[in-house]
Amino acid sequence: MFDAKAYSAASSTSPLASSTIPRREPTERDVQIEILYCGICHSDLHYVRDEWHSVMPAVYPCVPGHEIVGRVTRVGAEVTRFKAGDLAGVGCLVDSDHSCPSCQEGLEQFCQDMTMTYGSPDKQLGGVTYGGYSESIVVDERFVLRVPANLNLAGVAPLLCAGITTYSPMRHWKVGKGQKVGVVGLGGLGHMGVKFAHALGARVVVFTTSPGKKEDALRLGADEVVISRNPEEMLKHVGTFDFILDTVAAHHDINAYIHLLKRDGNITLVGAPEKALEVSAFSLIFGRRSLSGSPIGGLAETQEMLDFCGAHNITADVEVIPIQRVNEAYERLLKADVKYRFSIDMSSLKSE
Ligand code: NAP
Ligand code: ZN
């Protein structure tokens, strides 16, 4: 065991602050990574403030962060895919049972016994796992991703959660040429959703509550932007969408979007607001429309997404901050004031 510097929260009302956490010595199959950048996901904020208490109660002290990119510093004797000096990525998962039907299909995100990067029981050290707001992490090589060499690393980090969470449902619902696709909310997930839908060849419409994001949405790949608070603009699109991805982090009216789907269209929720959303049965019944959810993605698909990003030169648009500004970043996230993901430069932790 060794100590690593980290930023942790002591309770749901405490700010994140400098601390140290234990990390295990790498075992035969482990990779130790020096973390270079870690994205700030809205899930980090939900978790730290215990907003998901009923589903995933927070355990304190907690160290969030599951959009991790870094450089391998040490590997165990049986590690074959990585060596010291390689770039490496870690997302929301660090282990699973490897034997259930989901794991056998490469869908580790559905494993009943998966270990999340933070807040899950730590099977080696006891206590809970600690995430990427830290100088290093030790992970089983099966949960470590290869990072394309041509991409900007600060912008790669968010691909490990925001990227795969938007890529996976688009692949599942076969987003492609000839389709009209909506993306609701232009934040960390939403802006990645726009980039992927555009790269997959769909016609993309962004729904935003922030009129100031219109120009950016077009630059990111949208063909059209709708200010969702304007009912007239919304009405123009009734019954026209093949697929809509809803990335909104707060309570909102999803029926307004279900109406916009064509017959047999699907809306997938990836945003995870604290409180339940109301669904009108009629908006689903008329048109045989469907409502789904989707969690992150499995390891194989996450690698596919990273390779797709390498081939299409896709990264997140990031505002790089030192770890010392993380609490301020959380407040700005709540105001939808980030273009479009905070990425923490972890070298800033050295001065703590
Ligand atoms: P984010 O960067 O804060 O973006 C959320 C966006 O939602 C905002 O930029 C804003 O876009 C819109 N929004 C915020 N408040 C709103 C409101 N009251 N009404 C309507 N729109 C509102 O968050 P994120 O990191 O992308 O995460 C989004 C959600 O996905 C969070 O709940 C997060 O926990 C969840 N998530 C789920 C998964 C999964 O596996 N399913 C993975 C990661 C994250 P506009 O300014 O354009 O309106
Ligand atoms: Zn996330």
mmCIF file of N, CA and C in Angstrom, residues 18-136:
data_model
loop_
_atom_site.group_PDB
_atom_site.id
_atom_site.type_symbol
_atom_site.label_atom_id
_atom_site.label_comp_id
_atom_site.label_asym_id
_atom_site.label_seq_id
_atom_site.Cartn_x
_atom_site.Cartn_y
_atom_site.Cartn_z
ATOM 1 N N SER A 18 -7.799 19.045 -0.126
ATOM 2 C CA SER A 18 -6.601 18.220 -0.268
ATOM 3 C C SER A 18 -6.525 17.156 0.833
ATOM 4 N N SER A 19 -6.134 15.932 0.455
ATOM 5 C CA SER A 19 -6.014 14.844 1.429
ATOM 6 C C SER A 19 -5.080 13.780 0.859
ATOM 7 N N THR A 20 -4.874 12.708 1.586
ATOM 8 C CA THR A 20 -4.169 11.564 1.000
ATOM 9 C C THR A 20 -5.050 10.339 1.146
ATOM 10 N N ILE A 21 -4.883 9.407 0.200
ATOM 11 C CA ILE A 21 -5.676 8.176 0.199
ATOM 12 C C ILE A 21 -4.727 6.983 -0.007
ATOM 13 N N PRO A 22 -5.142 5.793 0.430
ATOM 14 C CA PRO A 22 -4.314 4.613 0.162
ATOM 15 C C PRO A 22 -4.578 4.066 -1.234
ATOM 16 N N ARG A 23 -3.538 3.622 -1.898
ATOM 17 C CA ARG A 23 -3.650 2.865 -3.157
ATOM 18 C C ARG A 23 -2.911 1.543 -2.945
ATOM 19 N N ARG A 24 -3.381 0.470 -3.614
ATOM 20 C CA ARG A 24 -2.679 -0.804 -3.441
ATOM 21 C C ARG A 24 -1.403 -0.834 -4.281
ATOM 22 N N GLU A 25 -0.422 -1.607 -3.826
ATOM 23 C CA GLU A 25 0.742 -1.899 -4.657
ATOM 24 C C GLU A 25 0.216 -2.706 -5.827
ATOM 25 N N PRO A 26 0.693 -2.465 -7.053
ATOM 26 C CA PRO A 26 0.166 -3.231 -8.184
ATOM 27 C C PRO A 26 0.380 -4.740 -8.003
ATOM 28 N N THR A 27 -0.693 -5.509 -8.204
ATOM 29 C CA THR A 27 -0.576 -6.973 -8.190
ATOM 30 C C THR A 27 -0.172 -7.409 -9.602
ATOM 31 N N GLU A 28 -0.090 -8.718 -9.848
ATOM 32 C CA GLU A 28 0.413 -9.243 -11.142
ATOM 33 C C GLU A 28 -0.316 -8.641 -12.339
ATOM 34 N N ARG A 29 -1.640 -8.419 -12.180
ATOM 35 C CA ARG A 29 -2.445 -7.990 -13.341
ATOM 36 C C ARG A 29 -2.708 -6.493 -13.351
ATOM 37 N N ASP A 30 -2.076 -5.763 -12.423
ATOM 38 C CA ASP A 30 -2.408 -4.335 -12.292
ATOM 39 C C ASP A 30 -1.476 -3.406 -13.067
ATOM 40 N N VAL A 31 -2.057 -2.270 -13.386
ATOM 41 C CA VAL A 31 -1.326 -1.188 -14.036
ATOM 42 C C VAL A 31 -1.397 0.024 -13.095
ATOM 43 N N GLN A 32 -0.263 0.622 -12.800
ATOM 44 C CA GLN A 32 -0.274 1.862 -12.015
ATOM 45 C C GLN A 32 -0.126 3.035 -12.972
ATOM 46 N N ILE A 33 -0.979 4.012 -12.787
ATOM 47 C CA ILE A 33 -1.042 5.127 -13.733
ATOM 48 C C ILE A 33 -0.831 6.451 -13.000
ATOM 49 N N GLU A 34 0.046 7.281 -13.534
ATOM 50 C CA GLU A 34 0.152 8.665 -13.054
ATOM 51 C C GLU A 34 -0.937 9.432 -13.783
ATOM 52 N N ILE A 35 -1.865 10.015 -13.040
ATOM 53 C CA ILE A 35 -3.004 10.692 -13.683
ATOM 54 C C ILE A 35 -2.566 12.077 -14.171
ATOM 55 N N LEU A 36 -2.808 12.335 -15.469
ATOM 56 C CA LEU A 36 -2.434 13.630 -16.050
ATOM 57 C C LEU A 36 -3.639 14.573 -16.087
ATOM 58 N N TYR A 37 -4.790 14.048 -16.511
ATOM 59 C CA TYR A 37 -6.021 14.869 -16.546
ATOM 60 C C TYR A 37 -7.188 14.036 -16.053
ATOM 61 N N CYS A 38 -8.117 14.693 -15.367
ATOM 62 C CA CYS A 38 -9.361 14.027 -14.979
ATOM 63 C C CYS A 38 -10.511 14.988 -15.264
ATOM 64 N N GLY A 39 -11.486 14.540 -16.044
ATOM 65 C CA GLY A 39 -12.648 15.369 -16.343
ATOM 66 C C GLY A 39 -13.562 15.482 -15.129
ATOM 67 N N ILE A 40 -14.382 16.546 -15.110
ATOM 68 C CA ILE A 40 -15.401 16.693 -14.056
ATOM 69 C C ILE A 40 -16.756 16.379 -14.670
ATOM 70 N N CYS A 41 -17.323 15.249 -14.263
ATOM 71 C CA CYS A 41 -18.637 14.815 -14.742
ATOM 72 C C CYS A 41 -19.705 15.322 -13.770
ATOM 73 N N HIS A 42 -20.896 15.615 -14.294
ATOM 74 C CA HIS A 42 -21.962 16.054 -13.377
ATOM 75 C C HIS A 42 -22.283 14.950 -12.355
ATOM 76 N N SER A 43 -21.999 13.698 -12.716
ATOM 77 C CA SER A 43 -22.203 12.589 -11.765
ATOM 78 C C SER A 43 -21.307 12.756 -10.534
ATOM 79 N N ASP A 44 -20.121 13.319 -10.724
ATOM 80 C CA ASP A 44 -19.231 13.567 -9.573
ATOM 81 C C ASP A 44 -19.955 14.471 -8.572
ATOM 82 N N LEU A 45 -20.590 15.516 -9.119
ATOM 83 C CA LEU A 45 -21.302 16.473 -8.261
ATOM 84 C C LEU A 45 -22.517 15.817 -7.592
ATOM 85 N N HIS A 46 -23.317 15.066 -8.387
ATOM 86 C CA HIS A 46 -24.479 14.376 -7.801
ATOM 87 C C HIS A 46 -24.002 13.490 -6.644
ATOM 88 N N TYR A 47 -22.895 12.766 -6.859
ATOM 89 C CA TYR A 47 -22.433 11.791 -5.868
ATOM 90 C C TYR A 47 -21.883 12.496 -4.622
ATOM 91 N N VAL A 48 -20.995 13.463 -4.830
ATOM 92 C CA VAL A 48 -20.359 14.160 -3.701
ATOM 93 C C VAL A 48 -21.414 14.802 -2.802
ATOM 94 N N ARG A 49 -22.483 15.307 -3.421
ATOM 95 C CA ARG A 49 -23.531 15.980 -2.631
ATOM 96 C C ARG A 49 -24.634 15.011 -2.222
ATOM 97 N N ASP A 50 -24.418 13.734 -2.460
ATOM 98 C CA ASP A 50 -25.336 12.658 -2.069
ATOM 99 C C ASP A 50 -26.738 12.847 -2.639
ATOM 100 N N GLU A 51 -26.803 13.394 -3.872
ATOM 101 C CA GLU A 51 -28.106 13.610 -4.514
ATOM 102 C C GLU A 51 -28.719 12.300 -5.011
ATOM 103 N N TRP A 52 -27.910 11.268 -5.143
ATOM 104 C CA TRP A 52 -28.417 9.964 -5.595
ATOM 105 C C TRP A 52 -28.586 9.016 -4.414
ATOM 106 N N HIS A 53 -28.880 9.584 -3.232
ATOM 107 C CA HIS A 53 -28.884 8.799 -2.003
ATOM 108 C C HIS A 53 -29.739 7.531 -2.095
ATOM 109 N N SER A 54 -30.911 7.642 -2.729
ATOM 110 C CA SER A 54 -31.829 6.502 -2.734
ATOM 111 C C SER A 54 -31.313 5.341 -3.594
ATOM 112 N N VAL A 55 -30.457 5.612 -4.549
ATOM 113 C CA VAL A 55 -29.961 4.555 -5.449
ATOM 114 C C VAL A 55 -28.517 4.190 -5.133
ATOM 115 N N MET A 56 -27.723 5.180 -4.828
ATOM 116 C CA MET A 56 -26.282 5.004 -4.683
ATOM 117 C C MET A 56 -25.793 5.923 -3.565
ATOM 118 N N PRO A 57 -26.078 5.559 -2.296
ATOM 119 C CA PRO A 57 -25.705 6.483 -1.218
ATOM 120 C C PRO A 57 -24.194 6.719 -1.164
ATOM 121 N N ALA A 58 -23.809 7.967 -0.970
ATOM 122 C CA ALA A 58 -22.380 8.300 -0.946
ATOM 123 C C ALA A 58 -21.741 7.811 0.351
ATOM 124 N N VAL A 59 -20.480 7.401 0.247
ATOM 125 C CA VAL A 59 -19.693 7.004 1.418
ATOM 126 C C VAL A 59 -18.559 8.014 1.537
ATOM 127 N N TYR A 60 -18.390 8.576 2.728
ATOM 128 C CA TYR A 60 -17.372 9.623 2.925
ATOM 129 C C TYR A 60 -16.222 9.101 3.762
ATOM 130 N N PRO A 61 -15.005 9.626 3.573
ATOM 131 C CA PRO A 61 -14.658 10.623 2.574
ATOM 132 C C PRO A 61 -14.729 10.026 1.170
ATOM 133 N N CYS A 62 -15.111 10.842 0.192
ATOM 134 C CA CYS A 62 -15.156 10.308 -1.166
ATOM 135 C C CYS A 62 -14.235 11.121 -2.078
ATOM 136 N N VAL A 63 -13.633 10.397 -3.019
ATOM 137 C CA VAL A 63 -12.776 10.998 -4.039
ATOM 138 C C VAL A 63 -13.421 10.685 -5.383
ATOM 139 N N PRO A 64 -14.087 11.670 -5.996
ATOM 140 C CA PRO A 64 -14.737 11.404 -7.277
ATOM 141 C C PRO A 64 -13.735 11.404 -8.430
ATOM 142 N N GLY A 65 -14.266 11.281 -9.642
ATOM 143 C CA GLY A 65 -13.420 11.326 -10.852
ATOM 144 C C GLY A 65 -13.385 9.997 -11.567
ATOM 145 N N HIS A 66 -14.040 9.956 -12.766
ATOM 146 C CA HIS A 66 -14.004 8.726 -13.554
ATOM 147 C C HIS A 66 -13.779 9.032 -15.042
ATOM 148 N N GLU A 67 -13.084 10.123 -15.286
ATOM 149 C CA GLU A 67 -12.677 10.452 -16.666
ATOM 150 C C GLU A 67 -11.171 10.665 -16.614
ATOM 151 N N ILE A 68 -10.464 9.538 -16.589
ATOM 152 C CA ILE A 68 -9.045 9.551 -16.216
ATOM 153 C C ILE A 68 -8.165 9.244 -17.419
ATOM 154 N N VAL A 69 -7.162 10.104 -17.625
ATOM 155 C CA VAL A 69 -6.143 9.770 -18.621
ATOM 156 C C VAL A 69 -4.781 10.040 -17.991
ATOM 157 N N GLY A 70 -3.835 9.157 -18.274
ATOM 158 C CA GLY A 70 -2.522 9.325 -17.673
ATOM 159 C C GLY A 70 -1.478 8.466 -18.333
ATOM 160 N N ARG A 71 -0.349 8.328 -17.646
ATOM 161 C CA ARG A 71 0.779 7.574 -18.182
ATOM 162 C C ARG A 71 1.098 6.429 -17.238
ATOM 163 N N VAL A 72 1.337 5.270 -17.793
ATOM 164 C CA VAL A 72 1.646 4.082 -16.992
ATOM 165 C C VAL A 72 3.024 4.256 -16.362
ATOM 166 N N THR A 73 3.086 4.000 -15.045
ATOM 167 C CA THR A 73 4.385 4.117 -14.360
ATOM 168 C C THR A 73 4.925 2.751 -13.936
ATOM 169 N N ARG A 74 4.037 1.804 -13.652
ATOM 170 C CA ARG A 74 4.478 0.471 -13.213
ATOM 171 C C ARG A 74 3.463 -0.547 -13.690
ATOM 172 N N VAL A 75 3.897 -1.760 -14.013
ATOM 173 C CA VAL A 75 2.941 -2.828 -14.350
ATOM 174 C C VAL A 75 3.317 -4.104 -13.606
ATOM 175 N N GLY A 76 2.295 -4.933 -13.297
ATOM 176 C CA GLY A 76 2.526 -6.218 -12.654
ATOM 177 C C GLY A 76 3.133 -7.213 -13.639
ATOM 178 N N ALA A 77 3.660 -8.318 -13.099
ATOM 179 C CA ALA A 77 4.419 -9.292 -13.902
ATOM 180 C C ALA A 77 3.591 -9.913 -15.022
ATOM 181 N N GLU A 78 2.278 -10.043 -14.827
ATOM 182 C CA GLU A 78 1.459 -10.722 -15.848
ATOM 183 C C GLU A 78 0.767 -9.763 -16.826
ATOM 184 N N VAL A 79 1.042 -8.485 -16.688
ATOM 185 C CA VAL A 79 0.407 -7.507 -17.586
ATOM 186 C C VAL A 79 1.030 -7.611 -18.974
ATOM 187 N N THR A 80 0.173 -7.719 -19.992
ATOM 188 C CA THR A 80 0.696 -7.903 -21.350
ATOM 189 C C THR A 80 0.399 -6.708 -22.264
ATOM 190 N N ARG A 81 -0.646 -5.928 -21.952
ATOM 191 C CA ARG A 81 -1.086 -4.898 -22.899
ATOM 192 C C ARG A 81 -0.472 -3.526 -22.653
ATOM 193 N N PHE A 82 0.188 -3.346 -21.499
ATOM 194 C CA PHE A 82 0.748 -2.027 -21.172
ATOM 195 C C PHE A 82 2.159 -2.160 -20.618
ATOM 196 N N LYS A 83 2.936 -1.102 -20.861
ATOM 197 C CA LYS A 83 4.264 -1.039 -20.241
ATOM 198 C C LYS A 83 4.472 0.395 -19.734
ATOM 199 N N ALA A 84 5.443 0.558 -18.859
ATOM 200 C CA ALA A 84 5.722 1.890 -18.316
ATOM 201 C C ALA A 84 5.943 2.866 -19.476
ATOM 202 N N GLY A 85 5.333 4.049 -19.354
ATOM 203 C CA GLY A 85 5.492 5.073 -20.387
ATOM 204 C C GLY A 85 4.305 5.162 -21.332
ATOM 205 N N ASP A 86 3.474 4.100 -21.405
ATOM 206 C CA ASP A 86 2.298 4.125 -22.297
ATOM 207 C C ASP A 86 1.238 5.103 -21.780
ATOM 208 N N LEU A 87 0.456 5.665 -22.708
ATOM 209 C CA LEU A 87 -0.735 6.416 -22.316
ATOM 210 C C LEU A 87 -1.824 5.420 -21.937
ATOM 211 N N ALA A 88 -2.698 5.808 -21.011
ATOM 212 C CA ALA A 88 -3.750 4.884 -20.582
ATOM 213 C C ALA A 88 -4.967 5.674 -20.114
ATOM 214 N N GLY A 89 -6.131 5.066 -20.289
ATOM 215 C CA GLY A 89 -7.372 5.698 -19.839
ATOM 216 C C GLY A 89 -8.135 4.772 -18.902
ATOM 217 N N VAL A 90 -8.865 5.384 -17.954
ATOM 218 C CA VAL A 90 -9.747 4.621 -17.053
ATOM 219 C C VAL A 90 -11.056 5.388 -16.964
ATOM 220 N N GLY A 91 -12.158 4.663 -17.110
ATOM 221 C CA GLY A 91 -13.466 5.288 -17.043
ATOM 222 C C GLY A 91 -14.183 4.978 -15.732
ATOM 223 N N CYS A 92 -15.473 4.644 -15.833
ATOM 224 C CA CYS A 92 -16.305 4.507 -14.632
ATOM 225 C C CYS A 92 -16.168 3.162 -13.927
ATOM 226 N N LEU A 93 -15.559 2.182 -14.590
ATOM 227 C CA LEU A 93 -15.473 0.834 -14.023
ATOM 228 C C LEU A 93 -14.023 0.436 -13.804
ATOM 229 N N VAL A 94 -13.761 -0.252 -12.685
ATOM 230 C CA VAL A 94 -12.404 -0.782 -12.469
ATOM 231 C C VAL A 94 -12.397 -2.290 -12.245
ATOM 232 N N ASP A 95 -13.591 -2.906 -12.140
ATOM 233 C CA ASP A 95 -13.636 -4.368 -12.012
ATOM 234 C C ASP A 95 -15.073 -4.846 -12.215
ATOM 235 N N SER A 96 -15.216 -6.164 -12.442
ATOM 236 C CA SER A 96 -16.537 -6.790 -12.543
ATOM 237 C C SER A 96 -16.324 -8.258 -12.217
ATOM 238 N N ASP A 97 -17.391 -9.076 -12.291
ATOM 239 C CA ASP A 97 -17.188 -10.482 -11.859
ATOM 240 C C ASP A 97 -16.604 -11.370 -12.959
ATOM 241 N N HIS A 98 -16.552 -10.868 -14.177
ATOM 242 C CA HIS A 98 -15.949 -11.576 -15.320
ATOM 243 C C HIS A 98 -16.660 -12.867 -15.713
ATOM 244 N N SER A 99 -17.745 -13.230 -15.024
ATOM 245 C CA SER A 99 -18.344 -14.538 -15.301
ATOM 246 C C SER A 99 -19.836 -14.467 -15.636
ATOM 247 N N CYS A 100 -20.517 -13.399 -15.284
ATOM 248 C CA CYS A 100 -21.960 -13.326 -15.516
ATOM 249 C C CYS A 100 -22.237 -13.171 -17.021
ATOM 250 N N PRO A 101 -23.471 -13.398 -17.455
ATOM 251 C CA PRO A 101 -23.772 -13.273 -18.886
ATOM 252 C C PRO A 101 -23.395 -11.904 -19.470
ATOM 253 N N SER A 102 -23.612 -10.844 -18.708
ATOM 254 C CA SER A 102 -23.258 -9.513 -19.233
ATOM 255 C C SER A 102 -21.756 -9.389 -19.451
ATOM 256 N N CYS A 103 -20.965 -9.835 -18.464
ATOM 257 C CA CYS A 103 -19.505 -9.761 -18.626
ATOM 258 C C CYS A 103 -19.061 -10.603 -19.805
ATOM 259 N N GLN A 104 -19.676 -11.783 -19.954
ATOM 260 C CA GLN A 104 -19.261 -12.655 -21.056
ATOM 261 C C GLN A 104 -19.578 -12.043 -22.420
ATOM 262 N N GLU A 105 -20.576 -11.162 -22.445
ATOM 263 C CA GLU A 105 -20.887 -10.475 -23.709
ATOM 264 C C GLU A 105 -20.108 -9.169 -23.857
ATOM 265 N N GLY A 106 -19.215 -8.898 -22.906
ATOM 266 C CA GLY A 106 -18.458 -7.642 -22.973
ATOM 267 C C GLY A 106 -19.292 -6.440 -22.582
ATOM 268 N N LEU A 107 -20.339 -6.676 -21.793
ATOM 269 C CA LEU A 107 -21.224 -5.582 -21.353
ATOM 270 C C LEU A 107 -21.069 -5.416 -19.840
ATOM 271 N N GLU A 108 -19.833 -5.146 -19.424
ATOM 272 C CA GLU A 108 -19.508 -5.098 -17.989
ATOM 273 C C GLU A 108 -20.323 -4.049 -17.248
ATOM 274 N N GLN A 109 -20.855 -3.071 -17.976
ATOM 275 C CA GLN A 109 -21.640 -2.014 -17.314
ATOM 276 C C GLN A 109 -22.944 -2.546 -16.720
ATOM 277 N N PHE A 110 -23.322 -3.785 -17.083
ATOM 278 C CA PHE A 110 -24.545 -4.378 -16.527
ATOM 279 C C PHE A 110 -24.243 -5.472 -15.503
ATOM 280 N N CYS A 111 -22.977 -5.692 -15.183
ATOM 281 C CA CYS A 111 -22.598 -6.726 -14.203
ATOM 282 C C CYS A 111 -23.162 -6.330 -12.832
ATOM 283 N N GLN A 112 -23.808 -7.287 -12.169
ATOM 284 C CA GLN A 112 -24.404 -7.006 -10.855
ATOM 285 C C GLN A 112 -23.324 -6.764 -9.801
ATOM 286 N N ASP A 113 -22.117 -7.238 -10.085
ATOM 287 C CA ASP A 113 -21.044 -7.154 -9.101
ATOM 288 C C ASP A 113 -19.894 -6.278 -9.600
ATOM 289 N N MET A 114 -20.243 -5.266 -10.394
ATOM 290 C CA MET A 114 -19.168 -4.422 -10.930
ATOM 291 C C MET A 114 -18.620 -3.509 -9.830
ATOM 292 N N THR A 115 -17.370 -3.115 -10.002
ATOM 293 C CA THR A 115 -16.747 -2.163 -9.088
ATOM 294 C C THR A 115 -16.591 -0.848 -9.835
ATOM 295 N N MET A 116 -17.287 0.170 -9.322
ATOM 296 C CA MET A 116 -17.172 1.489 -9.940
ATOM 297 C C MET A 116 -15.842 2.123 -9.494
ATOM 298 N N THR A 117 -15.382 3.060 -10.294
ATOM 299 C CA THR A 117 -14.083 3.689 -10.041
ATOM 300 C C THR A 117 -14.042 4.396 -8.688
ATOM 301 N N TYR A 118 -15.196 4.949 -8.279
ATOM 302 C CA TYR A 118 -15.258 5.504 -6.914
ATOM 303 C C TYR A 118 -16.565 5.102 -6.251
ATOM 304 N N GLY A 119 -16.484 4.943 -4.918
ATOM 305 C CA GLY A 119 -17.692 4.709 -4.127
ATOM 306 C C GLY A 119 -18.172 3.265 -4.073
ATOM 307 N N SER A 120 -17.446 2.325 -4.706
ATOM 308 C CA SER A 120 -17.817 0.910 -4.615
ATOM 309 C C SER A 120 -16.968 0.249 -3.545
ATOM 310 N N PRO A 121 -17.456 -0.863 -2.942
ATOM 311 C CA PRO A 121 -16.589 -1.590 -2.015
ATOM 312 C C PRO A 121 -15.270 -1.954 -2.709
ATOM 313 N N ASP A 122 -14.155 -1.683 -2.024
ATOM 314 C CA ASP A 122 -12.831 -2.001 -2.582
ATOM 315 C C ASP A 122 -12.458 -3.407 -2.144
ATOM 316 N N LYS A 123 -12.426 -4.347 -3.110
ATOM 317 C CA LYS A 123 -12.232 -5.760 -2.759
ATOM 318 C C LYS A 123 -10.818 -6.055 -2.276
ATOM 319 N N GLN A 124 -9.860 -5.235 -2.633
ATOM 320 C CA GLN A 124 -8.484 -5.482 -2.196
ATOM 321 C C GLN A 124 -8.167 -4.790 -0.869
ATOM 322 N N LEU A 125 -8.520 -3.518 -0.755
ATOM 323 C CA LEU A 125 -8.087 -2.735 0.415
ATOM 324 C C LEU A 125 -9.164 -2.588 1.485
ATOM 325 N N GLY A 126 -10.406 -3.017 1.186
ATOM 326 C CA GLY A 126 -11.501 -2.708 2.107
ATOM 327 C C GLY A 126 -11.919 -1.263 1.907
ATOM 328 N N GLY A 127 -12.937 -0.822 2.628
ATOM 329 C CA GLY A 127 -13.425 0.543 2.419
ATOM 330 C C GLY A 127 -14.018 0.668 1.030
ATOM 331 N N VAL A 128 -13.943 1.866 0.475
ATOM 332 C CA VAL A 128 -14.499 2.064 -0.867
ATOM 333 C C VAL A 128 -13.406 2.494 -1.830
ATOM 334 N N THR A 129 -13.713 2.361 -3.137
ATOM 335 C CA THR A 129 -12.759 2.783 -4.156
ATOM 336 C C THR A 129 -12.721 4.316 -4.231
ATOM 337 N N TYR A 130 -11.541 4.802 -4.636
ATOM 338 C CA TYR A 130 -11.333 6.240 -4.774
ATOM 339 C C TYR A 130 -11.004 6.572 -6.219
ATOM 340 N N GLY A 131 -11.611 7.669 -6.700
ATOM 341 C CA GLY A 131 -11.531 8.002 -8.118
ATOM 342 C C GLY A 131 -10.334 8.845 -8.516
ATOM 343 N N GLY A 132 -10.517 9.550 -9.617
ATOM 344 C CA GLY A 132 -9.399 10.150 -10.335
ATOM 345 C C GLY A 132 -8.968 11.544 -9.929
ATOM 346 N N TYR A 133 -9.612 12.166 -8.920
ATOM 347 C CA TYR A 133 -9.099 13.466 -8.469
ATOM 348 C C TYR A 133 -7.893 13.151 -7.573
ATOM 349 N N SER A 134 -6.896 12.560 -8.163
ATOM 350 C CA SER A 134 -5.775 12.004 -7.410
ATOM 351 C C SER A 134 -4.549 11.977 -8.316
ATOM 352 N N GLU A 135 -3.368 11.827 -7.716
ATOM 353 C CA GLU A 135 -2.154 11.814 -8.557
ATOM 354 C C GLU A 135 -1.946 10.474 -9.246
ATOM 355 N N SER A 136 -2.546 9.395 -8.712
ATOM 356 C CA SER A 136 -2.323 8.081 -9.325
ATOM 357 C C SER A 136 -3.491 7.156 -9.044
#
